[in-house]
Amino acid sequence: MKKTLSLFLAMLMLLSVFVVSSFAATAPEVSQITSTFKGIEITWDATADAAAYIIYRDGVVIGTTTDCVYVDANVVEGKNYIYKIAVQANDQSVAESSDYEVSYSRPYCAHSEYEYVIDYPATVFKAGLKHKHCKVCGFDLPG
């Protein structure tokens, strides 16, 4: 009886390890990181059973989403950032991607269709300053 109970418990432990490992979250794979007019855009592949994705910049959580894309608009030209994406699965398990280092380089706008806008309140530059805003792509340049 004692030997049967030990064998049963051993099998139960193996089964529980298999079940837990079978449903654990899978780390997301980042497919693209680009500098856009709005900031740094990070895109990753969807993972099965994802409840939410958690975005880290320099080790700090900066956002969560259920989509597979995130735009970090709080970036500075020429500064390096390290991003990581974590997935939280429906079973509450978490898996993290590798670290990705990127430097923000705002794209240049070649359009000539600008309008002048006064910042109030400060949204792009400084409150009360006039700047050029591209009607085509939304690019902003100092006045």
Short mmCIF file of C-alpha atoms in Angstrom, two decimals:
data_model
loop_
_atom_site.label_atom_id
_atom_site.label_comp_id
_atom_site.label_asym_id
_atom_site.label_seq_id
_atom_site.Cartn_x
_atom_site.Cartn_y
_atom_site.Cartn_z
CA MET A 1 0.00 0.00 0.00
CA LYS A 2 2.81 2.39 0.92
CA LYS A 3 4.66 1.65 -2.35
CA THR A 4 1.46 2.20 -4.39
CA LEU A 5 0.79 5.52 -2.66
CA SER A 6 4.38 6.67 -3.33
CA LEU A 7 4.09 5.70 -6.98
CA PHE A 8 0.74 7.51 -7.25
CA LEU A 9 2.19 10.68 -5.69
CA ALA A 10 5.21 10.57 -8.01
CA MET A 11 2.95 10.26 -11.06
CA LEU A 12 0.76 13.08 -9.79
CA MET A 13 3.81 15.34 -9.40
CA LEU A 14 5.01 14.55 -12.92
CA LEU A 15 1.56 15.28 -14.31
CA SER A 16 1.33 18.60 -12.46
CA VAL A 17 4.75 19.66 -13.80
CA PHE A 18 3.62 18.76 -17.32
CA VAL A 19 0.32 20.64 -16.97
CA VAL A 20 1.93 23.79 -15.51
CA SER A 21 4.69 23.86 -18.13
CA SER A 22 2.21 23.24 -20.94
CA PHE A 23 0.16 26.31 -20.12
CA ALA A 24 2.89 28.73 -19.00
CA ALA A 25 3.15 32.03 -20.86
CA THR A 26 5.39 32.22 -23.92
CA ALA A 27 7.73 35.21 -24.25
CA PRO A 28 6.73 37.60 -27.03
CA GLU A 29 9.08 38.11 -29.99
CA VAL A 30 9.62 41.75 -30.96
CA SER A 31 9.32 41.97 -34.74
CA GLN A 32 10.02 45.67 -35.32
CA ILE A 33 11.12 48.83 -33.50
CA THR A 34 10.97 52.09 -35.45
CA SER A 35 11.31 55.80 -34.88
CA THR A 36 8.12 57.52 -36.02
CA PHE A 37 6.80 61.07 -35.88
CA LYS A 38 4.91 60.12 -32.72
CA GLY A 39 7.80 58.36 -30.92
CA ILE A 40 9.28 54.86 -30.78
CA GLU A 41 6.87 52.24 -32.13
CA ILE A 42 7.36 48.65 -30.94
CA THR A 43 5.60 45.75 -32.68
CA TRP A 44 5.65 42.13 -31.55
CA ASP A 45 4.09 38.80 -32.48
CA ALA A 46 0.96 37.73 -30.61
CA THR A 47 1.33 34.93 -28.08
CA ALA A 48 -1.28 32.31 -27.31
CA ASP A 49 -3.39 32.85 -24.20
CA ALA A 50 -2.20 36.46 -23.70
CA ALA A 51 -4.34 38.48 -21.31
CA ALA A 52 -2.15 41.60 -21.55
CA TYR A 53 1.26 42.82 -22.64
CA ILE A 54 3.41 44.90 -20.28
CA ILE A 55 5.89 47.36 -21.78
CA TYR A 56 9.11 48.23 -19.95
CA ARG A 57 11.51 51.06 -20.77
CA ASP A 58 14.83 51.08 -18.92
CA GLY A 59 13.43 48.55 -16.40
CA VAL A 60 10.30 50.58 -15.54
CA VAL A 61 6.73 49.73 -16.60
CA ILE A 62 5.51 52.44 -18.99
CA GLY A 63 2.29 50.85 -20.20
CA THR A 64 0.07 47.85 -20.78
CA THR A 65 -1.99 46.87 -23.80
CA THR A 66 -3.90 43.99 -25.32
CA ASP A 67 -2.65 44.96 -28.81
CA CYS A 68 0.65 43.87 -30.35
CA VAL A 69 1.90 47.41 -30.91
CA TYR A 70 2.85 50.22 -28.55
CA VAL A 71 4.06 53.78 -29.22
CA ASP A 72 6.26 55.41 -26.60
CA ALA A 73 5.74 59.14 -27.20
CA ASN A 74 7.81 60.22 -24.19
CA VAL A 75 11.21 59.99 -25.90
CA VAL A 76 14.06 62.42 -26.58
CA GLU A 77 15.96 62.77 -29.85
CA GLY A 78 19.29 60.90 -29.79
CA LYS A 79 18.73 59.20 -26.41
CA ASN A 80 19.16 55.43 -26.03
CA TYR A 81 16.39 53.36 -24.47
CA ILE A 82 16.14 49.69 -23.51
CA TYR A 83 12.73 48.07 -24.06
CA LYS A 84 11.32 44.75 -22.95
CA ILE A 85 7.85 43.29 -23.56
CA ALA A 86 6.29 40.88 -21.07
CA VAL A 87 3.15 38.84 -21.62
CA GLN A 88 0.76 38.02 -18.83
CA ALA A 89 -1.23 34.92 -19.74
CA ASN A 90 -4.78 34.17 -18.67
CA ASP A 91 -3.39 31.79 -16.01
CA GLN A 92 -1.42 34.77 -14.54
CA SER A 93 1.96 33.36 -15.63
CA VAL A 94 4.39 35.94 -17.06
CA ALA A 95 7.14 35.63 -19.67
CA GLU A 96 9.50 38.41 -20.79
CA SER A 97 11.16 39.12 -24.12
CA SER A 98 14.83 39.88 -24.53
CA ASP A 99 16.05 43.46 -24.02
CA TYR A 100 16.04 45.68 -27.11
CA GLU A 101 18.15 48.84 -27.22
CA VAL A 102 17.17 51.65 -29.55
CA SER A 103 18.06 55.31 -30.05
CA TYR A 104 15.26 57.68 -31.03
CA SER A 105 15.81 59.53 -34.29
CA ARG A 106 12.78 61.53 -35.37
CA PRO A 107 12.10 61.16 -39.11
CA TYR A 108 12.31 64.19 -41.36
CA CYS A 109 9.23 65.48 -43.18
CA ALA A 110 9.72 66.47 -46.84
CA HIS A 111 6.16 67.74 -47.38
CA SER A 112 5.56 71.42 -48.08
CA GLU A 113 1.97 71.65 -46.84
CA TYR A 114 2.43 73.33 -43.46
CA GLU A 115 0.16 75.40 -41.30
CA TYR A 116 1.26 77.60 -38.42
CA VAL A 117 -0.07 76.59 -35.01
CA ILE A 118 0.29 78.31 -31.65
CA ASP A 119 0.89 75.93 -28.78
CA TYR A 120 -1.59 76.57 -26.03
CA PRO A 121 -1.36 74.73 -23.77
CA ALA A 122 2.14 73.40 -24.51
CA THR A 123 1.70 70.25 -26.57
CA VAL A 124 4.75 70.19 -28.82
CA PHE A 125 7.15 72.95 -27.88
CA LYS A 126 6.49 75.80 -25.42
CA ALA A 127 3.13 77.39 -24.63
CA GLY A 128 2.52 80.48 -26.72
CA LEU A 129 5.17 79.69 -29.35
CA LYS A 130 4.20 79.37 -33.00
CA HIS A 131 5.41 76.33 -34.90
CA LYS A 132 4.87 74.68 -38.29
CA HIS A 133 2.62 71.63 -38.45
CA CYS A 134 2.57 69.42 -41.58
CA LYS A 135 -0.99 68.86 -42.85
CA VAL A 136 0.06 65.57 -44.51
CA CYS A 137 1.94 63.62 -41.84
CA GLY A 138 1.56 65.64 -38.64
CA PHE A 139 5.28 66.46 -38.32
CA ASP A 140 5.99 69.49 -36.12
CA LEU A 141 8.88 71.91 -36.60
CA PRO A 142 9.84 74.95 -34.51
CA GLY A 143 8.36 78.18 -36.00
#
